[in-house]
Amino acid sequence: MDSVIDARHVSEPGLVVLDITAADEETALALMDELQQLWATSGITEIRRDPTRPGVRARVHADIRRTNPGNEAGIPHAGEEQTATADQ
């Protein structure tokens, strides 16, 4: 991915940015879906294809400290408020 990882995305232990490279869109989508079942994530993100590189790419932001058992909304983006859940 060419975009810069902002310091707020990794400002504390447990916050991660995952750059995904997969053979095809279906594989990338399946992985992002599984990740959002485990943790609070930015959800299913845009998949990019670069004709000069093999496969497809995506980026997911995750908070691995928070599980996401009910498949609740993803991590709030800048300016959005986060609502408390039972497991927080």
PDB file of N, CA and C in Angstrom:
ATOM      1  N   MET A   1       0.848  -1.163   0.000  1.00  0.00           N
ATOM      2  CA  MET A   1       0.000   0.000   0.000  1.00  0.00           C
ATOM      3  C   MET A   1       0.899   1.233   0.000  1.00  0.00           C
ATOM      4  N   ASP A   2       0.476   2.216  -0.708  1.00  0.00           N
ATOM      5  CA  ASP A   2       1.283   3.410  -0.821  1.00  0.00           C
ATOM      6  C   ASP A   2       0.947   4.463   0.229  1.00  0.00           C
ATOM      7  N   SER A   3      -0.222   4.365   0.863  1.00  0.00           N
ATOM      8  CA  SER A   3      -0.605   5.391   1.817  1.00  0.00           C
ATOM      9  C   SER A   3       0.179   5.248   3.113  1.00  0.00           C
ATOM     10  N   VAL A   4       0.408   6.367   3.751  1.00  0.00           N
ATOM     11  CA  VAL A   4       1.187   6.423   4.978  1.00  0.00           C
ATOM     12  C   VAL A   4       0.322   5.963   6.142  1.00  0.00           C
ATOM     13  N   ILE A   5       0.913   5.214   7.054  1.00  0.00           N
ATOM     14  CA  ILE A   5       0.212   4.815   8.267  1.00  0.00           C
ATOM     15  C   ILE A   5       0.325   5.964   9.252  1.00  0.00           C
ATOM     16  N   ASP A   6      -0.830   6.511   9.636  1.00  0.00           N
ATOM     17  CA  ASP A   6      -0.876   7.624  10.574  1.00  0.00           C
ATOM     18  C   ASP A   6      -0.516   7.126  11.973  1.00  0.00           C
ATOM     19  N   ALA A   7       0.168   7.953  12.766  1.00  0.00           N
ATOM     20  CA  ALA A   7       0.593   7.581  14.115  1.00  0.00           C
ATOM     21  C   ALA A   7      -0.582   7.167  14.997  1.00  0.00           C
ATOM     22  N   ARG A   8      -1.757   7.759  14.790  1.00  0.00           N
ATOM     23  CA  ARG A   8      -2.907   7.410  15.626  1.00  0.00           C
ATOM     24  C   ARG A   8      -3.348   5.967  15.407  1.00  0.00           C
ATOM     25  N   HIS A   9      -3.035   5.395  14.232  1.00  0.00           N
ATOM     26  CA  HIS A   9      -3.432   4.020  13.954  1.00  0.00           C
ATOM     27  C   HIS A   9      -2.644   3.007  14.775  1.00  0.00           C
ATOM     28  N   VAL A  10      -1.488   3.387  15.282  1.00  0.00           N
ATOM     29  CA  VAL A  10      -0.649   2.485  16.091  1.00  0.00           C
ATOM     30  C   VAL A  10      -0.169   3.205  17.347  1.00  0.00           C
ATOM     31  N   SER A  11      -1.007   4.076  17.889  1.00  0.00           N
ATOM     32  CA  SER A  11      -0.606   4.933  19.003  1.00  0.00           C
ATOM     33  C   SER A  11      -0.550   4.227  20.347  1.00  0.00           C
ATOM     34  N   GLU A  12      -1.101   3.028  20.451  1.00  0.00           N
ATOM     35  CA  GLU A  12      -1.068   2.286  21.710  1.00  0.00           C
ATOM     36  C   GLU A  12      -0.909   0.799  21.436  1.00  0.00           C
ATOM     37  N   PRO A  13      -0.447   0.050  22.439  1.00  0.00           N
ATOM     38  CA  PRO A  13      -0.355  -1.404  22.259  1.00  0.00           C
ATOM     39  C   PRO A  13      -1.731  -1.986  21.950  1.00  0.00           C
ATOM     40  N   GLY A  14      -1.775  -2.890  21.002  1.00  0.00           N
ATOM     41  CA  GLY A  14      -3.023  -3.535  20.621  1.00  0.00           C
ATOM     42  C   GLY A  14      -3.638  -2.983  19.352  1.00  0.00           C
ATOM     43  N   LEU A  15      -3.188  -1.814  18.892  1.00  0.00           N
ATOM     44  CA  LEU A  15      -3.674  -1.256  17.637  1.00  0.00           C
ATOM     45  C   LEU A  15      -2.722  -1.671  16.526  1.00  0.00           C
ATOM     46  N   VAL A  16      -3.273  -2.198  15.447  1.00  0.00           N
ATOM     47  CA  VAL A  16      -2.438  -2.676  14.352  1.00  0.00           C
ATOM     48  C   VAL A  16      -2.998  -2.225  13.011  1.00  0.00           C
ATOM     49  N   VAL A  17      -2.112  -2.164  12.028  1.00  0.00           N
ATOM     50  CA  VAL A  17      -2.491  -1.933  10.640  1.00  0.00           C
ATOM     51  C   VAL A  17      -1.997  -3.139   9.868  1.00  0.00           C
ATOM     52  N   LEU A  18      -2.914  -3.798   9.163  1.00  0.00           N
ATOM     53  CA  LEU A  18      -2.579  -5.001   8.423  1.00  0.00           C
ATOM     54  C   LEU A  18      -2.688  -4.725   6.931  1.00  0.00           C
ATOM     55  N   ASP A  19      -1.589  -4.876   6.225  1.00  0.00           N
ATOM     56  CA  ASP A  19      -1.608  -4.782   4.774  1.00  0.00           C
ATOM     57  C   ASP A  19      -1.758  -6.200   4.245  1.00  0.00           C
ATOM     58  N   ILE A  20      -2.818  -6.428   3.499  1.00  0.00           N
ATOM     59  CA  ILE A  20      -3.151  -7.759   3.006  1.00  0.00           C
ATOM     60  C   ILE A  20      -2.821  -7.843   1.527  1.00  0.00           C
ATOM     61  N   THR A  21      -2.160  -8.905   1.145  1.00  0.00           N
ATOM     62  CA  THR A  21      -1.950  -9.234  -0.265  1.00  0.00           C
ATOM     63  C   THR A  21      -2.495 -10.641  -0.460  1.00  0.00           C
ATOM     64  N   ALA A  22      -3.378 -10.796  -1.432  1.00  0.00           N
ATOM     65  CA  ALA A  22      -3.998 -12.089  -1.685  1.00  0.00           C
ATOM     66  C   ALA A  22      -4.021 -12.365  -3.181  1.00  0.00           C
ATOM     67  N   ALA A  23      -4.217 -13.619  -3.526  1.00  0.00           N
ATOM     68  CA  ALA A  23      -4.238 -14.014  -4.933  1.00  0.00           C
ATOM     69  C   ALA A  23      -5.429 -13.416  -5.675  1.00  0.00           C
ATOM     70  N   ASP A  24      -6.565 -13.272  -4.966  1.00  0.00           N
ATOM     71  CA  ASP A  24      -7.766 -12.775  -5.627  1.00  0.00           C
ATOM     72  C   ASP A  24      -8.664 -12.051  -4.629  1.00  0.00           C
ATOM     73  N   GLU A  25      -9.690 -11.382  -5.149  1.00  0.00           N
ATOM     74  CA  GLU A  25     -10.597 -10.604  -4.305  1.00  0.00           C
ATOM     75  C   GLU A  25     -11.349 -11.481  -3.310  1.00  0.00           C
ATOM     76  N   GLU A  26     -11.773 -12.659  -3.743  1.00  0.00           N
ATOM     77  CA  GLU A  26     -12.527 -13.544  -2.856  1.00  0.00           C
ATOM     78  C   GLU A  26     -11.716 -13.914  -1.620  1.00  0.00           C
ATOM     79  N   THR A  27     -10.429 -14.183  -1.809  1.00  0.00           N
ATOM     80  CA  THR A  27      -9.566 -14.539  -0.688  1.00  0.00           C
ATOM     81  C   THR A  27      -9.394 -13.350   0.252  1.00  0.00           C
ATOM     82  N   ALA A  28      -9.162 -12.170  -0.300  1.00  0.00           N
ATOM     83  CA  ALA A  28      -8.998 -10.968   0.520  1.00  0.00           C
ATOM     84  C   ALA A  28     -10.275 -10.675   1.303  1.00  0.00           C
ATOM     85  N   LEU A  29     -11.422 -10.790   0.652  1.00  0.00           N
ATOM     86  CA  LEU A  29     -12.700 -10.550   1.329  1.00  0.00           C
ATOM     87  C   LEU A  29     -12.939 -11.565   2.446  1.00  0.00           C
ATOM     88  N   ALA A  30     -12.613 -12.826   2.190  1.00  0.00           N
ATOM     89  CA  ALA A  30     -12.785 -13.861   3.209  1.00  0.00           C
ATOM     90  C   ALA A  30     -11.912 -13.575   4.425  1.00  0.00           C
ATOM     91  N   LEU A  31     -10.665 -13.155   4.194  1.00  0.00           N
ATOM     92  CA  LEU A  31      -9.776 -12.843   5.307  1.00  0.00           C
ATOM     93  C   LEU A  31     -10.292 -11.651   6.097  1.00  0.00           C
ATOM     94  N   MET A  32     -10.698 -10.586   5.421  1.00  0.00           N
ATOM     95  CA  MET A  32     -11.202  -9.410   6.131  1.00  0.00           C
ATOM     96  C   MET A  32     -12.452  -9.750   6.929  1.00  0.00           C
ATOM     97  N   ASP A  33     -13.305 -10.613   6.381  1.00  0.00           N
ATOM     98  CA  ASP A  33     -14.500 -11.021   7.106  1.00  0.00           C
ATOM     99  C   ASP A  33     -14.121 -11.794   8.369  1.00  0.00           C
ATOM    100  N   GLU A  34     -13.168 -12.702   8.268  1.00  0.00           N
ATOM    101  CA  GLU A  34     -12.726 -13.466   9.443  1.00  0.00           C
ATOM    102  C   GLU A  34     -12.092 -12.551  10.490  1.00  0.00           C
ATOM    103  N   LEU A  35     -11.293 -11.590  10.051  1.00  0.00           N
ATOM    104  CA  LEU A  35     -10.665 -10.658  10.995  1.00  0.00           C
ATOM    105  C   LEU A  35     -11.710  -9.855  11.761  1.00  0.00           C
ATOM    106  N   GLN A  36     -12.764  -9.419  11.071  1.00  0.00           N
ATOM    107  CA  GLN A  36     -13.778  -8.622  11.765  1.00  0.00           C
ATOM    108  C   GLN A  36     -14.637  -9.486  12.680  1.00  0.00           C
ATOM    109  N   GLN A  37     -14.615 -10.796  12.513  1.00  0.00           N
ATOM    110  CA  GLN A  37     -15.303 -11.685  13.451  1.00  0.00           C
ATOM    111  C   GLN A  37     -14.506 -11.814  14.750  1.00  0.00           C
ATOM    112  N   LEU A  38     -13.178 -11.666  14.654  1.00  0.00           N
ATOM    113  CA  LEU A  38     -12.302 -11.816  15.814  1.00  0.00           C
ATOM    114  C   LEU A  38     -12.131 -10.527  16.608  1.00  0.00           C
ATOM    115  N   TRP A  39     -11.889  -9.429  15.908  1.00  0.00           N
ATOM    116  CA  TRP A  39     -11.518  -8.168  16.544  1.00  0.00           C
ATOM    117  C   TRP A  39     -12.364  -7.015  16.018  1.00  0.00           C
ATOM    118  N   ALA A  40     -12.253  -5.899  16.702  1.00  0.00           N
ATOM    119  CA  ALA A  40     -12.842  -4.666  16.190  1.00  0.00           C
ATOM    120  C   ALA A  40     -11.933  -4.184  15.062  1.00  0.00           C
ATOM    121  N   THR A  41     -12.465  -4.094  13.852  1.00  0.00           N
ATOM    122  CA  THR A  41     -11.651  -3.693  12.697  1.00  0.00           C
ATOM    123  C   THR A  41     -12.333  -2.583  11.909  1.00  0.00           C
ATOM    124  N   SER A  42     -11.638  -2.105  10.914  1.00  0.00           N
ATOM    125  CA  SER A  42     -12.222  -1.118  10.010  1.00  0.00           C
ATOM    126  C   SER A  42     -13.169  -1.788   9.026  1.00  0.00           C
ATOM    127  N   GLY A  43     -13.374  -3.090   9.160  1.00  0.00           N
ATOM    128  CA  GLY A  43     -14.338  -3.819   8.340  1.00  0.00           C
ATOM    129  C   GLY A  43     -13.787  -4.202   6.978  1.00  0.00           C
ATOM    130  N   ILE A  44     -14.690  -4.471   6.067  1.00  0.00           N
ATOM    131  CA  ILE A  44     -14.311  -4.821   4.703  1.00  0.00           C
ATOM    132  C   ILE A  44     -13.897  -3.526   4.014  1.00  0.00           C
ATOM    133  N   THR A  45     -12.651  -3.452   3.629  1.00  0.00           N
ATOM    134  CA  THR A  45     -12.130  -2.229   3.023  1.00  0.00           C
ATOM    135  C   THR A  45     -11.965  -2.396   1.517  1.00  0.00           C
ATOM    136  N   GLU A  46     -11.626  -1.310   0.879  1.00  0.00           N
ATOM    137  CA  GLU A  46     -11.440  -1.308  -0.574  1.00  0.00           C
ATOM    138  C   GLU A  46     -10.325  -2.268  -0.971  1.00  0.00           C
ATOM    139  N   ILE A  47     -10.567  -3.005  -2.026  1.00  0.00           N
ATOM    140  CA  ILE A  47      -9.545  -3.909  -2.572  1.00  0.00           C
ATOM    141  C   ILE A  47      -8.951  -3.238  -3.798  1.00  0.00           C
ATOM    142  N   ARG A  48      -7.635  -3.231  -3.851  1.00  0.00           N
ATOM    143  CA  ARG A  48      -6.950  -2.562  -4.960  1.00  0.00           C
ATOM    144  C   ARG A  48      -6.173  -3.575  -5.791  1.00  0.00           C
ATOM    145  N   ARG A  49      -6.145  -3.322  -7.061  1.00  0.00           N
ATOM    146  CA  ARG A  49      -5.386  -4.164  -7.976  1.00  0.00           C
ATOM    147  C   ARG A  49      -4.407  -3.272  -8.726  1.00  0.00           C
ATOM    148  N   ASP A  50      -3.143  -3.648  -8.690  1.00  0.00           N
ATOM    149  CA  ASP A  50      -2.094  -2.934  -9.425  1.00  0.00           C
ATOM    150  C   ASP A  50      -1.645  -3.861 -10.541  1.00  0.00           C
ATOM    151  N   PRO A  51      -1.861  -3.476 -11.795  1.00  0.00           N
ATOM    152  CA  PRO A  51      -1.536  -4.361 -12.913  1.00  0.00           C
ATOM    153  C   PRO A  51      -0.053  -4.731 -12.991  1.00  0.00           C
ATOM    154  N   THR A  52       0.803  -3.964 -12.319  1.00  0.00           N
ATOM    155  CA  THR A  52       2.232  -4.270 -12.372  1.00  0.00           C
ATOM    156  C   THR A  52       2.671  -5.241 -11.277  1.00  0.00           C
ATOM    157  N   ARG A  53       1.739  -5.584 -10.350  1.00  0.00           N
ATOM    158  CA  ARG A  53       2.070  -6.481  -9.244  1.00  0.00           C
ATOM    159  C   ARG A  53       1.049  -7.614  -9.179  1.00  0.00           C
ATOM    160  N   PRO A  54       1.489  -8.788  -8.764  1.00  0.00           N
ATOM    161  CA  PRO A  54       0.542  -9.909  -8.685  1.00  0.00           C
ATOM    162  C   PRO A  54      -0.436  -9.750  -7.525  1.00  0.00           C
ATOM    163  N   GLY A  55      -1.631 -10.306  -7.682  1.00  0.00           N
ATOM    164  CA  GLY A  55      -2.608 -10.341  -6.604  1.00  0.00           C
ATOM    165  C   GLY A  55      -3.348  -9.040  -6.402  1.00  0.00           C
ATOM    166  N   VAL A  56      -4.070  -8.986  -5.286  1.00  0.00           N
ATOM    167  CA  VAL A  56      -4.836  -7.805  -4.887  1.00  0.00           C
ATOM    168  C   VAL A  56      -4.378  -7.385  -3.502  1.00  0.00           C
ATOM    169  N   ARG A  57      -4.666  -6.133  -3.156  1.00  0.00           N
ATOM    170  CA  ARG A  57      -4.222  -5.595  -1.867  1.00  0.00           C
ATOM    171  C   ARG A  57      -5.360  -4.886  -1.154  1.00  0.00           C
ATOM    172  N   ALA A  58      -5.261  -4.898   0.182  1.00  0.00           N
ATOM    173  CA  ALA A  58      -6.217  -4.182   1.021  1.00  0.00           C
ATOM    174  C   ALA A  58      -5.510  -3.831   2.324  1.00  0.00           C
ATOM    175  N   ARG A  59      -6.060  -2.890   3.049  1.00  0.00           N
ATOM    176  CA  ARG A  59      -5.504  -2.495   4.347  1.00  0.00           C
ATOM    177  C   ARG A  59      -6.627  -2.505   5.374  1.00  0.00           C
ATOM    178  N   VAL A  60      -6.352  -3.093   6.533  1.00  0.00           N
ATOM    179  CA  VAL A  60      -7.323  -3.172   7.618  1.00  0.00           C
ATOM    180  C   VAL A  60      -6.679  -2.617   8.880  1.00  0.00           C
ATOM    181  N   HIS A  61      -7.425  -1.777   9.592  1.00  0.00           N
ATOM    182  CA  HIS A  61      -7.004  -1.295  10.910  1.00  0.00           C
ATOM    183  C   HIS A  61      -7.744  -2.125  11.939  1.00  0.00           C
ATOM    184  N   ALA A  62      -7.036  -2.565  12.971  1.00  0.00           N
ATOM    185  CA  ALA A  62      -7.680  -3.414  13.977  1.00  0.00           C
ATOM    186  C   ALA A  62      -7.236  -3.047  15.382  1.00  0.00           C
ATOM    187  N   ASP A  63      -8.142  -3.284  16.313  1.00  0.00           N
ATOM    188  CA  ASP A  63      -7.851  -3.169  17.737  1.00  0.00           C
ATOM    189  C   ASP A  63      -7.969  -4.583  18.289  1.00  0.00           C
ATOM    190  N   ILE A  64      -6.828  -5.248  18.465  1.00  0.00           N
ATOM    191  CA  ILE A  64      -6.853  -6.653  18.868  1.00  0.00           C
ATOM    192  C   ILE A  64      -7.145  -6.822  20.355  1.00  0.00           C
ATOM    193  N   ARG A  65      -7.294  -5.707  21.077  1.00  0.00           N
ATOM    194  CA  ARG A  65      -7.667  -5.779  22.498  1.00  0.00           C
ATOM    195  C   ARG A  65      -9.156  -6.018  22.644  1.00  0.00           C
ATOM    196  N   ARG A  66      -9.919  -5.667  21.611  1.00  0.00           N
ATOM    197  CA  ARG A  66     -11.382  -5.776  21.687  1.00  0.00           C
ATOM    198  C   ARG A  66     -11.869  -6.866  20.752  1.00  0.00           C
ATOM    199  N   THR A  67     -12.567  -7.833  21.300  1.00  0.00           N
ATOM    200  CA  THR A  67     -13.165  -8.854  20.455  1.00  0.00           C
ATOM    201  C   THR A  67     -14.438  -8.282  19.851  1.00  0.00           C
ATOM    202  N   ASN A  68     -14.931  -8.922  18.845  1.00  0.00           N
ATOM    203  CA  ASN A  68     -16.124  -8.452  18.154  1.00  0.00           C
ATOM    204  C   ASN A  68     -17.118  -9.598  18.014  1.00  0.00           C
ATOM    205  N   PRO A  69     -17.606 -10.137  19.150  1.00  0.00           N
ATOM    206  CA  PRO A  69     -18.446 -11.329  19.085  1.00  0.00           C
ATOM    207  C   PRO A  69     -19.773 -11.138  18.363  1.00  0.00           C
ATOM    208  N   GLY A  70     -20.329  -9.949  18.402  1.00  0.00           N
ATOM    209  CA  GLY A  70     -21.617  -9.703  17.757  1.00  0.00           C
ATOM    210  C   GLY A  70     -21.480  -9.089  16.386  1.00  0.00           C
ATOM    211  N   ASN A  71     -20.251  -9.080  15.833  1.00  0.00           N
ATOM    212  CA  ASN A  71     -19.983  -8.448  14.543  1.00  0.00           C
ATOM    213  C   ASN A  71     -20.507  -7.017  14.551  1.00  0.00           C
ATOM    214  N   GLU A  72     -20.176  -6.303  15.631  1.00  0.00           N
ATOM    215  CA  GLU A  72     -20.604  -4.921  15.794  1.00  0.00           C
ATOM    216  C   GLU A  72     -19.879  -4.037  14.791  1.00  0.00           C
ATOM    217  N   ALA A  73     -20.265  -2.791  14.739  1.00  0.00           N
ATOM    218  CA  ALA A  73     -19.641  -1.838  13.824  1.00  0.00           C
ATOM    219  C   ALA A  73     -18.139  -1.792  14.052  1.00  0.00           C
ATOM    220  N   GLY A  74     -17.400  -1.465  13.022  1.00  0.00           N
ATOM    221  CA  GLY A  74     -15.953  -1.441  13.093  1.00  0.00           C
ATOM    222  C   GLY A  74     -15.401  -0.311  13.935  1.00  0.00           C
ATOM    223  N   ILE A  75     -14.100  -0.169  13.909  1.00  0.00           N
ATOM    224  CA  ILE A  75     -13.415   0.877  14.643  1.00  0.00           C
ATOM    225  C   ILE A  75     -13.874   2.225  14.113  1.00  0.00           C
ATOM    226  N   PRO A  76     -14.217   3.161  15.010  1.00  0.00           N
ATOM    227  CA  PRO A  76     -14.654   4.473  14.521  1.00  0.00           C
ATOM    228  C   PRO A  76     -13.508   5.215  13.833  1.00  0.00           C
ATOM    229  N   HIS A  77     -13.841   5.922  12.800  1.00  0.00           N
ATOM    230  CA  HIS A  77     -12.856   6.726  12.084  1.00  0.00           C
ATOM    231  C   HIS A  77     -12.762   8.096  12.742  1.00  0.00           C
ATOM    232  N   ALA A  78     -11.799   8.873  12.337  1.00  0.00           N
ATOM    233  CA  ALA A  78     -11.592  10.202  12.916  1.00  0.00           C
ATOM    234  C   ALA A  78     -12.892  10.989  12.914  1.00  0.00           C
ATOM    235  N   GLY A  79     -13.230  11.573  14.066  1.00  0.00           N
ATOM    236  CA  GLY A  79     -14.418  12.391  14.175  1.00  0.00           C
ATOM    237  C   GLY A  79     -15.671  11.631  14.548  1.00  0.00           C
ATOM    238  N   GLU A  80     -15.635  10.299  14.521  1.00  0.00           N
ATOM    239  CA  GLU A  80     -16.791   9.506  14.904  1.00  0.00           C
ATOM    240  C   GLU A  80     -16.694   9.129  16.372  1.00  0.00           C
ATOM    241  N   GLU A  81     -17.847   9.014  17.018  1.00  0.00           N
ATOM    242  CA  GLU A  81     -17.860   8.600  18.410  1.00  0.00           C
ATOM    243  C   GLU A  81     -17.967   7.093  18.505  1.00  0.00           C
ATOM    244  N   GLN A  82     -17.369   6.541  19.546  1.00  0.00           N
ATOM    245  CA  GLN A  82     -17.439   5.121  19.778  1.00  0.00           C
ATOM    246  C   GLN A  82     -18.429   4.853  20.894  1.00  0.00           C
ATOM    247  N   THR A  83     -19.317   3.900  20.694  1.00  0.00           N
ATOM    248  CA  THR A  83     -20.262   3.551  21.754  1.00  0.00           C
ATOM    249  C   THR A  83     -19.728   2.354  22.505  1.00  0.00           C
ATOM    250  N   ALA A  84     -19.987   2.329  23.800  1.00  0.00           N
ATOM    251  CA  ALA A  84     -19.497   1.243  24.640  1.00  0.00           C
ATOM    252  C   ALA A  84     -20.273  -0.025  24.370  1.00  0.00           C
ATOM    253  N   THR A  85     -19.575  -1.150  24.452  1.00  0.00           N
ATOM    254  CA  THR A  85     -20.222  -2.448  24.318  1.00  0.00           C
ATOM    255  C   THR A  85     -19.993  -3.226  25.600  1.00  0.00           C
ATOM    256  N   ALA A  86     -20.698  -4.319  25.745  1.00  0.00           N
ATOM    257  CA  ALA A  86     -20.637  -5.097  26.978  1.00  0.00           C
ATOM    258  C   ALA A  86     -19.253  -5.633  27.278  1.00  0.00           C
ATOM    259  N   ASP A  87     -18.435  -5.873  26.245  1.00  0.00           N
ATOM    260  CA  ASP A  87     -17.123  -6.462  26.495  1.00  0.00           C
ATOM    261  C   ASP A  87     -16.020  -5.434  26.670  1.00  0.00           C
ATOM    262  N   GLN A  88     -16.353  -4.168  26.739  1.00  0.00           N
ATOM    263  CA  GLN A  88     -15.319  -3.136  26.910  1.00  0.00           C
ATOM    264  C   GLN A  88     -15.138  -2.816  28.364  1.00  0.00           C
TER     265      GLN A  88
END
